Amino acid sequence: MDHYTNLAAHYDEYYRYSDDYINYFTNKIVEDLPIKDSETIVEMGSGTGIFAKEILKKAPSIQMVCVDNNALMLNRNKDERIKQVCQDAVDFSRESIVYDRIYMKEFIHHVHSNDRLPLFKDIYLQLKSDGSILILIEPKRLNYPLFDEALRRFENRQPSRLEIINDLESAGFLTSFSVISYPINLEKQKYTEMVRNRYMSVLESFTDDELENGITSINNSHKDDAVEYLEIFYSIRGVKPIAGQH
């Protein structure tokens, strides 16, 4: 089965570290896009809509659209104010629709490198003039308390900040970026459970035995009952220029 089909039942539990965590990143999305009253906002790769629902609390006049190719994940979002679209990101970007802003958190690495520039070009066409795209992406080198081989595979698969910026600019966007971070503190038992259940897509590349060996390595490297680390993201924004101002 698909990685996120397996993960759906635990998705909110694993990715909602705390209410403060969700509030922090929700505020960053609202500020960095930025979201304005009565706009149409798209979340691409929305999963269960954790952030979409929180954004609606802060900007109730907007029209929110959640796009994800996993129906099971979308169906866990029961907020009737949100339009849900079960569709592949590249296919969605080819639709004849218009919206004000679009954001992606921990999603762009799922788009094949050959599809990324065409995706951005099509999003550019869909966006209104002065519309914007926001991409929250982790650095290639994580400081998560994972085992070494998982960190190495993540680094090899993760697109770099410069690759994303170059593709956005090639699609016509004016870009800017900032670095944001949030401290994570989890019980080690909880974190190893998340690893065992493959909470990150890179962990799908390991067998059960390899994962158990990796968890043993985590336990040996972290003697305390809790793991602490700083979750870091690049916040990359692309703005579609107003006609005549490029």
PDB file of C-alpha atoms in Angstrom:
ATOM      1  CA  MET A   1       0.000   0.000   0.000  1.00  0.00           C
ATOM      2  CA  ASP A   2       0.949   3.630  -0.426  1.00  0.00           C
ATOM      3  CA  HIS A   3       3.096   5.108   2.356  1.00  0.00           C
ATOM      4  CA  TYR A   4       0.456   7.636   3.386  1.00  0.00           C
ATOM      5  CA  THR A   5      -2.351   5.080   3.249  1.00  0.00           C
ATOM      6  CA  ASN A   6      -0.439   3.104   5.878  1.00  0.00           C
ATOM      7  CA  LEU A   7       0.241   6.267   7.869  1.00  0.00           C
ATOM      8  CA  ALA A   8      -3.220   7.857   7.670  1.00  0.00           C
ATOM      9  CA  ALA A   9      -4.485   6.560  11.024  1.00  0.00           C
ATOM     10  CA  HIS A  10      -1.464   8.045  12.848  1.00  0.00           C
ATOM     11  CA  TYR A  11      -0.834  11.112  10.669  1.00  0.00           C
ATOM     12  CA  ASP A  12      -2.302  13.777  12.942  1.00  0.00           C
ATOM     13  CA  GLU A  13      -0.792  12.145  16.026  1.00  0.00           C
ATOM     14  CA  TYR A  14       2.715  12.072  14.550  1.00  0.00           C
ATOM     15  CA  TYR A  15       2.742  15.426  12.785  1.00  0.00           C
ATOM     16  CA  ARG A  16       0.878  17.466  15.386  1.00  0.00           C
ATOM     17  CA  TYR A  17       3.730  17.621  17.890  1.00  0.00           C
ATOM     18  CA  SER A  18       1.850  20.165  20.005  1.00  0.00           C
ATOM     19  CA  ASP A  19      -0.773  22.889  19.645  1.00  0.00           C
ATOM     20  CA  ASP A  20       2.011  25.455  19.923  1.00  0.00           C
ATOM     21  CA  TYR A  21       3.921  23.780  17.077  1.00  0.00           C
ATOM     22  CA  ILE A  22       0.885  23.930  14.801  1.00  0.00           C
ATOM     23  CA  ASN A  23       0.154  27.525  15.791  1.00  0.00           C
ATOM     24  CA  TYR A  24       3.767  28.556  15.133  1.00  0.00           C
ATOM     25  CA  PHE A  25       3.888  27.140  11.607  1.00  0.00           C
ATOM     26  CA  THR A  26       0.346  28.288  10.829  1.00  0.00           C
ATOM     27  CA  ASN A  27       1.362  31.846  11.696  1.00  0.00           C
ATOM     28  CA  LYS A  28       4.463  31.532   9.518  1.00  0.00           C
ATOM     29  CA  ILE A  29       2.394  30.376   6.540  1.00  0.00           C
ATOM     30  CA  VAL A  30      -0.137  33.176   7.011  1.00  0.00           C
ATOM     31  CA  GLU A  31       2.639  35.779   7.331  1.00  0.00           C
ATOM     32  CA  ASP A  32       5.023  34.508   4.659  1.00  0.00           C
ATOM     33  CA  LEU A  33       2.536  33.904   1.830  1.00  0.00           C
ATOM     34  CA  PRO A  34       0.943  36.316   2.990  1.00  0.00           C
ATOM     35  CA  ILE A  35      -2.764  35.384   3.295  1.00  0.00           C
ATOM     36  CA  LYS A  36      -5.305  38.188   2.964  1.00  0.00           C
ATOM     37  CA  ASP A  37      -9.050  38.321   3.595  1.00  0.00           C
ATOM     38  CA  SER A  38     -11.400  36.709   1.072  1.00  0.00           C
ATOM     39  CA  GLU A  39      -8.624  35.097  -0.992  1.00  0.00           C
ATOM     40  CA  THR A  40      -8.641  31.583  -2.414  1.00  0.00           C
ATOM     41  CA  ILE A  41      -5.807  29.558  -0.897  1.00  0.00           C
ATOM     42  CA  VAL A  42      -4.592  26.127  -2.013  1.00  0.00           C
ATOM     43  CA  GLU A  43      -2.647  23.682   0.120  1.00  0.00           C
ATOM     44  CA  MET A  44      -0.890  21.175  -2.121  1.00  0.00           C
ATOM     45  CA  GLY A  45      -0.047  17.855  -0.479  1.00  0.00           C
ATOM     46  CA  SER A  46      -2.395  18.687   2.369  1.00  0.00           C
ATOM     47  CA  GLY A  47      -2.684  15.281   3.993  1.00  0.00           C
ATOM     48  CA  THR A  48      -5.456  15.524   6.584  1.00  0.00           C
ATOM     49  CA  GLY A  49      -5.558  19.324   6.416  1.00  0.00           C
ATOM     50  CA  ILE A  50      -3.924  20.035   9.781  1.00  0.00           C
ATOM     51  CA  PHE A  51      -2.697  23.467   8.724  1.00  0.00           C
ATOM     52  CA  ALA A  52      -5.622  24.325   6.457  1.00  0.00           C
ATOM     53  CA  LYS A  53      -8.040  24.033   9.369  1.00  0.00           C
ATOM     54  CA  GLU A  54      -5.864  26.236  11.579  1.00  0.00           C
ATOM     55  CA  ILE A  55      -5.450  28.847   8.852  1.00  0.00           C
ATOM     56  CA  LEU A  56      -9.237  29.081   8.567  1.00  0.00           C
ATOM     57  CA  LYS A  57      -9.406  29.942  12.259  1.00  0.00           C
ATOM     58  CA  LYS A  58      -7.111  32.911  11.634  1.00  0.00           C
ATOM     59  CA  ALA A  59      -8.595  33.947   8.287  1.00  0.00           C
ATOM     60  CA  PRO A  60     -12.206  32.724   8.227  1.00  0.00           C
ATOM     61  CA  SER A  61     -13.157  34.712   5.115  1.00  0.00           C
ATOM     62  CA  ILE A  62     -10.832  32.794   2.767  1.00  0.00           C
ATOM     63  CA  GLN A  63     -11.758  29.941   0.454  1.00  0.00           C
ATOM     64  CA  MET A  64      -9.539  26.979   1.295  1.00  0.00           C
ATOM     65  CA  VAL A  65      -8.741  24.154  -1.124  1.00  0.00           C
ATOM     66  CA  CYS A  66      -6.852  21.029  -0.033  1.00  0.00           C
ATOM     67  CA  VAL A  67      -5.199  18.954  -2.749  1.00  0.00           C
ATOM     68  CA  ASP A  68      -3.845  15.475  -2.074  1.00  0.00           C
ATOM     69  CA  ASN A  69      -3.709  12.275  -4.115  1.00  0.00           C
ATOM     70  CA  ASN A  70      -4.637  10.096  -1.135  1.00  0.00           C
ATOM     71  CA  ALA A  71      -8.392   9.864  -0.555  1.00  0.00           C
ATOM     72  CA  LEU A  72      -7.986   8.202   2.840  1.00  0.00           C
ATOM     73  CA  MET A  73      -5.960  11.143   4.113  1.00  0.00           C
ATOM     74  CA  LEU A  74      -8.428  13.697   2.721  1.00  0.00           C
ATOM     75  CA  ASN A  75     -11.390  11.842   4.184  1.00  0.00           C
ATOM     76  CA  ARG A  76      -9.990  12.290   7.685  1.00  0.00           C
ATOM     77  CA  ASN A  77     -10.561  16.018   7.259  1.00  0.00           C
ATOM     78  CA  LYS A  78     -14.209  16.615   8.175  1.00  0.00           C
ATOM     79  CA  ASP A  79     -14.188  20.425   7.917  1.00  0.00           C
ATOM     80  CA  GLU A  80     -16.980  21.223   5.468  1.00  0.00           C
ATOM     81  CA  ARG A  81     -15.576  24.715   4.802  1.00  0.00           C
ATOM     82  CA  ILE A  82     -12.643  23.140   2.939  1.00  0.00           C
ATOM     83  CA  LYS A  83     -12.943  22.066  -0.694  1.00  0.00           C
ATOM     84  CA  GLN A  84     -11.104  18.781  -1.059  1.00  0.00           C
ATOM     85  CA  VAL A  85      -9.555  17.686  -4.336  1.00  0.00           C
ATOM     86  CA  CYS A  86      -8.183  14.163  -4.641  1.00  0.00           C
ATOM     87  CA  GLN A  87      -5.704  14.587  -7.469  1.00  0.00           C
ATOM     88  CA  ASP A  88      -2.030  14.338  -8.280  1.00  0.00           C
ATOM     89  CA  ALA A  89      -0.242  17.684  -7.880  1.00  0.00           C
ATOM     90  CA  VAL A  90       0.990  17.815 -11.483  1.00  0.00           C
ATOM     91  CA  ASP A  91      -2.494  16.996 -12.816  1.00  0.00           C
ATOM     92  CA  PHE A  92      -4.071  19.632 -10.565  1.00  0.00           C
ATOM     93  CA  SER A  93      -1.632  22.266 -11.830  1.00  0.00           C
ATOM     94  CA  ARG A  94      -2.869  21.665 -15.384  1.00  0.00           C
ATOM     95  CA  GLU A  95      -6.493  22.462 -14.531  1.00  0.00           C
ATOM     96  CA  SER A  96      -8.041  25.670 -15.835  1.00  0.00           C
ATOM     97  CA  ILE A  97      -8.547  27.311 -12.442  1.00  0.00           C
ATOM     98  CA  VAL A  98      -7.511  30.527 -10.742  1.00  0.00           C
ATOM     99  CA  TYR A  99      -6.521  31.189  -7.126  1.00  0.00           C
ATOM    100  CA  ASP A 100      -4.579  33.743  -5.099  1.00  0.00           C
ATOM    101  CA  ARG A 101      -1.973  31.751  -3.210  1.00  0.00           C
ATOM    102  CA  ILE A 102      -0.648  28.230  -2.769  1.00  0.00           C
ATOM    103  CA  TYR A 103       1.572  26.639  -0.146  1.00  0.00           C
ATOM    104  CA  MET A 104       3.319  23.309   0.380  1.00  0.00           C
ATOM    105  CA  LYS A 105       4.823  22.062   3.632  1.00  0.00           C
ATOM    106  CA  GLU A 106       7.077  19.002   3.498  1.00  0.00           C
ATOM    107  CA  PHE A 107       5.720  18.068   0.098  1.00  0.00           C
ATOM    108  CA  ILE A 108       7.884  19.241  -2.805  1.00  0.00           C
ATOM    109  CA  HIS A 109      10.354  16.354  -2.363  1.00  0.00           C
ATOM    110  CA  HIS A 110       7.557  14.024  -3.502  1.00  0.00           C
ATOM    111  CA  VAL A 111       7.546  15.682  -6.933  1.00  0.00           C
ATOM    112  CA  HIS A 112      10.081  14.146  -9.320  1.00  0.00           C
ATOM    113  CA  SER A 113      12.852  16.570 -10.244  1.00  0.00           C
ATOM    114  CA  ASN A 114      11.844  16.390 -13.919  1.00  0.00           C
ATOM    115  CA  ASP A 115       8.277  17.407 -13.042  1.00  0.00           C
ATOM    116  CA  ARG A 116       9.141  20.259 -10.668  1.00  0.00           C
ATOM    117  CA  LEU A 117       9.773  23.050 -13.207  1.00  0.00           C
ATOM    118  CA  PRO A 118       6.690  22.168 -15.291  1.00  0.00           C
ATOM    119  CA  LEU A 119       4.675  22.122 -12.051  1.00  0.00           C
ATOM    120  CA  PHE A 120       5.892  25.585 -11.095  1.00  0.00           C
ATOM    121  CA  LYS A 121       5.219  26.921 -14.607  1.00  0.00           C
ATOM    122  CA  ASP A 122       1.646  25.629 -14.510  1.00  0.00           C
ATOM    123  CA  ILE A 123       1.071  27.011 -11.007  1.00  0.00           C
ATOM    124  CA  TYR A 124       2.386  30.354 -12.269  1.00  0.00           C
ATOM    125  CA  LEU A 125      -0.308  30.347 -14.951  1.00  0.00           C
ATOM    126  CA  GLN A 126      -3.045  29.468 -12.441  1.00  0.00           C
ATOM    127  CA  LEU A 127      -2.100  32.167  -9.937  1.00  0.00           C
ATOM    128  CA  LYS A 128      -3.624  35.617 -10.128  1.00  0.00           C
ATOM    129  CA  SER A 129      -1.312  38.548 -10.803  1.00  0.00           C
ATOM    130  CA  ASP A 130       0.675  39.298  -7.626  1.00  0.00           C
ATOM    131  CA  GLY A 131      -0.221  35.819  -6.353  1.00  0.00           C
ATOM    132  CA  SER A 132       2.340  33.772  -4.486  1.00  0.00           C
ATOM    133  CA  ILE A 133       3.634  30.300  -3.758  1.00  0.00           C
ATOM    134  CA  LEU A 134       5.219  29.283  -0.450  1.00  0.00           C
ATOM    135  CA  ILE A 135       7.323  26.158  -0.037  1.00  0.00           C
ATOM    136  CA  LEU A 136       8.455  24.947   3.378  1.00  0.00           C
ATOM    137  CA  ILE A 137      11.269  22.465   2.903  1.00  0.00           C
ATOM    138  CA  GLU A 138      13.752  20.866   5.264  1.00  0.00           C
ATOM    139  CA  PRO A 139      17.493  21.189   4.600  1.00  0.00           C
ATOM    140  CA  LYS A 140      19.188  18.234   2.955  1.00  0.00           C
ATOM    141  CA  ARG A 141      21.150  17.581   6.158  1.00  0.00           C
ATOM    142  CA  LEU A 142      18.789  16.907   9.031  1.00  0.00           C
ATOM    143  CA  ASN A 143      19.648  17.116  12.700  1.00  0.00           C
ATOM    144  CA  TYR A 144      16.875  14.664  13.603  1.00  0.00           C
ATOM    145  CA  PRO A 145      17.761  11.831  16.024  1.00  0.00           C
ATOM    146  CA  LEU A 146      17.512   9.259  13.219  1.00  0.00           C
ATOM    147  CA  PHE A 147      20.044   6.540  12.515  1.00  0.00           C
ATOM    148  CA  ASP A 148      22.865   7.361  10.114  1.00  0.00           C
ATOM    149  CA  GLU A 149      21.688   5.460   7.040  1.00  0.00           C
ATOM    150  CA  ALA A 150      18.258   7.103   7.185  1.00  0.00           C
ATOM    151  CA  LEU A 151      19.889  10.529   7.359  1.00  0.00           C
ATOM    152  CA  ARG A 152      22.152   9.658   4.420  1.00  0.00           C
ATOM    153  CA  ARG A 153      19.251   8.468   2.251  1.00  0.00           C
ATOM    154  CA  PHE A 154      17.211  11.557   3.123  1.00  0.00           C
ATOM    155  CA  GLU A 155      20.104  13.812   2.106  1.00  0.00           C
ATOM    156  CA  ASN A 156      20.458  12.011  -1.226  1.00  0.00           C
ATOM    157  CA  ARG A 157      16.749  12.360  -2.044  1.00  0.00           C
ATOM    158  CA  GLN A 158      15.990  15.841  -0.756  1.00  0.00           C
ATOM    159  CA  PRO A 159      16.104  18.719  -3.265  1.00  0.00           C
ATOM    160  CA  SER A 160      18.253  21.645  -2.182  1.00  0.00           C
ATOM    161  CA  ARG A 161      17.041  25.140  -1.431  1.00  0.00           C
ATOM    162  CA  LEU A 162      18.919  26.431  -4.478  1.00  0.00           C
ATOM    163  CA  GLU A 163      17.315  23.868  -6.771  1.00  0.00           C
ATOM    164  CA  ILE A 164      13.850  24.976  -5.645  1.00  0.00           C
ATOM    165  CA  ILE A 165      14.700  28.669  -5.986  1.00  0.00           C
ATOM    166  CA  ASN A 166      16.231  28.175  -9.447  1.00  0.00           C
ATOM    167  CA  ASP A 167      13.148  26.302 -10.682  1.00  0.00           C
ATOM    168  CA  LEU A 168      10.799  28.952  -9.274  1.00  0.00           C
ATOM    169  CA  GLU A 169      12.773  31.715 -10.961  1.00  0.00           C
ATOM    170  CA  SER A 170      12.878  29.766 -14.235  1.00  0.00           C
ATOM    171  CA  ALA A 171       9.074  29.566 -14.035  1.00  0.00           C
ATOM    172  CA  GLY A 172       8.892  33.367 -13.739  1.00  0.00           C
ATOM    173  CA  PHE A 173       8.584  33.931  -9.989  1.00  0.00           C
ATOM    174  CA  LEU A 174      10.409  36.568  -7.971  1.00  0.00           C
ATOM    175  CA  THR A 175      11.850  34.682  -5.020  1.00  0.00           C
ATOM    176  CA  SER A 176      12.882  35.263  -1.431  1.00  0.00           C
ATOM    177  CA  PHE A 177      13.556  32.951   1.466  1.00  0.00           C
ATOM    178  CA  SER A 178      14.023  32.836   5.215  1.00  0.00           C
ATOM    179  CA  VAL A 179      14.975  30.186   7.757  1.00  0.00           C
ATOM    180  CA  ILE A 180      12.507  29.181  10.450  1.00  0.00           C
ATOM    181  CA  SER A 181      12.896  26.677  13.258  1.00  0.00           C
ATOM    182  CA  TYR A 182      11.056  25.103  16.153  1.00  0.00           C
ATOM    183  CA  PRO A 183      12.443  23.056  19.078  1.00  0.00           C
ATOM    184  CA  ILE A 184      11.046  19.530  19.343  1.00  0.00           C
ATOM    185  CA  ASN A 185      11.003  17.527  22.577  1.00  0.00           C
ATOM    186  CA  LEU A 186       9.557  14.008  22.439  1.00  0.00           C
ATOM    187  CA  GLU A 187       9.622  10.966  24.658  1.00  0.00           C
ATOM    188  CA  LYS A 188      12.168   8.619  23.120  1.00  0.00           C
ATOM    189  CA  GLN A 189       9.668   5.764  23.210  1.00  0.00           C
ATOM    190  CA  LYS A 190       7.222   7.886  21.220  1.00  0.00           C
ATOM    191  CA  TYR A 191       9.867   8.847  18.675  1.00  0.00           C
ATOM    192  CA  THR A 192      11.020   5.275  18.113  1.00  0.00           C
ATOM    193  CA  GLU A 193       7.378   4.259  17.658  1.00  0.00           C
ATOM    194  CA  MET A 194       7.108   6.914  14.952  1.00  0.00           C
ATOM    195  CA  VAL A 195      10.236   5.564  13.272  1.00  0.00           C
ATOM    196  CA  ARG A 196       8.923   1.998  13.501  1.00  0.00           C
ATOM    197  CA  ASN A 197       5.700   3.126  11.806  1.00  0.00           C
ATOM    198  CA  ARG A 198       7.723   4.937   9.129  1.00  0.00           C
ATOM    199  CA  TYR A 199       6.488   8.449   9.861  1.00  0.00           C
ATOM    200  CA  MET A 200       8.896   9.818   7.239  1.00  0.00           C
ATOM    201  CA  SER A 201       8.646   8.577   3.664  1.00  0.00           C
ATOM    202  CA  VAL A 202      12.389   7.838   3.520  1.00  0.00           C
ATOM    203  CA  LEU A 203      11.829   5.128   6.154  1.00  0.00           C
ATOM    204  CA  GLU A 204       9.738   3.178   3.620  1.00  0.00           C
ATOM    205  CA  SER A 205      13.036   2.227   1.957  1.00  0.00           C
ATOM    206  CA  PHE A 206      14.055   0.097   4.968  1.00  0.00           C
ATOM    207  CA  THR A 207      12.991  -3.443   5.812  1.00  0.00           C
ATOM    208  CA  ASP A 208      11.483  -4.198   9.218  1.00  0.00           C
ATOM    209  CA  ASP A 209      14.772  -5.715  10.384  1.00  0.00           C
ATOM    210  CA  GLU A 210      16.763  -2.706   9.159  1.00  0.00           C
ATOM    211  CA  LEU A 211      14.391  -0.390  11.005  1.00  0.00           C
ATOM    212  CA  GLU A 212      14.771  -2.360  14.229  1.00  0.00           C
ATOM    213  CA  ASN A 213      18.549  -2.127  13.894  1.00  0.00           C
ATOM    214  CA  GLY A 214      18.179   1.596  13.323  1.00  0.00           C
ATOM    215  CA  ILE A 215      15.989   1.960  16.414  1.00  0.00           C
ATOM    216  CA  THR A 216      18.617   0.100  18.452  1.00  0.00           C
ATOM    217  CA  SER A 217      21.156   2.629  17.188  1.00  0.00           C
ATOM    218  CA  ILE A 218      18.863   5.510  18.225  1.00  0.00           C
ATOM    219  CA  ASN A 219      18.457   4.033  21.712  1.00  0.00           C
ATOM    220  CA  ASN A 220      22.203   3.563  22.055  1.00  0.00           C
ATOM    221  CA  SER A 221      22.921   7.124  20.925  1.00  0.00           C
ATOM    222  CA  HIS A 222      20.291   8.774  23.125  1.00  0.00           C
ATOM    223  CA  LYS A 223      20.437   7.533  26.701  1.00  0.00           C
ATOM    224  CA  ASP A 224      17.841   9.969  28.090  1.00  0.00           C
ATOM    225  CA  ASP A 225      14.116   9.234  28.089  1.00  0.00           C
ATOM    226  CA  ALA A 226      13.499  12.122  25.684  1.00  0.00           C
ATOM    227  CA  VAL A 227      14.948  13.280  22.375  1.00  0.00           C
ATOM    228  CA  GLU A 228      15.414  16.961  21.635  1.00  0.00           C
ATOM    229  CA  TYR A 229      16.224  18.563  18.307  1.00  0.00           C
ATOM    230  CA  LEU A 230      15.612  21.721  16.325  1.00  0.00           C
ATOM    231  CA  GLU A 231      13.300  21.305  13.350  1.00  0.00           C
ATOM    232  CA  ILE A 232      14.538  23.668  10.647  1.00  0.00           C
ATOM    233  CA  PHE A 233      12.785  24.741   7.459  1.00  0.00           C
ATOM    234  CA  TYR A 234      13.572  26.987   4.543  1.00  0.00           C
ATOM    235  CA  SER A 235      10.556  29.182   3.830  1.00  0.00           C
ATOM    236  CA  ILE A 236      10.818  29.875   0.098  1.00  0.00           C
ATOM    237  CA  ARG A 237       8.381  32.315  -1.489  1.00  0.00           C
ATOM    238  CA  GLY A 238       7.752  32.977  -5.146  1.00  0.00           C
ATOM    239  CA  VAL A 239       5.669  35.965  -6.247  1.00  0.00           C
ATOM    240  CA  LYS A 240       4.031  36.295  -9.652  1.00  0.00           C
ATOM    241  CA  PRO A 241       4.802  39.861 -10.738  1.00  0.00           C
ATOM    242  CA  ILE A 242       2.061  42.283 -11.620  1.00  0.00           C
ATOM    243  CA  ALA A 243       1.944  42.634 -15.398  1.00  0.00           C
ATOM    244  CA  GLY A 244       4.515  45.179 -16.567  1.00  0.00           C
ATOM    245  CA  GLN A 245       6.472  45.135 -13.305  1.00  0.00           C
ATOM    246  CA  HIS A 246       8.728  42.111 -13.870  1.00  0.00           C
TER     247      HIS A 246
END
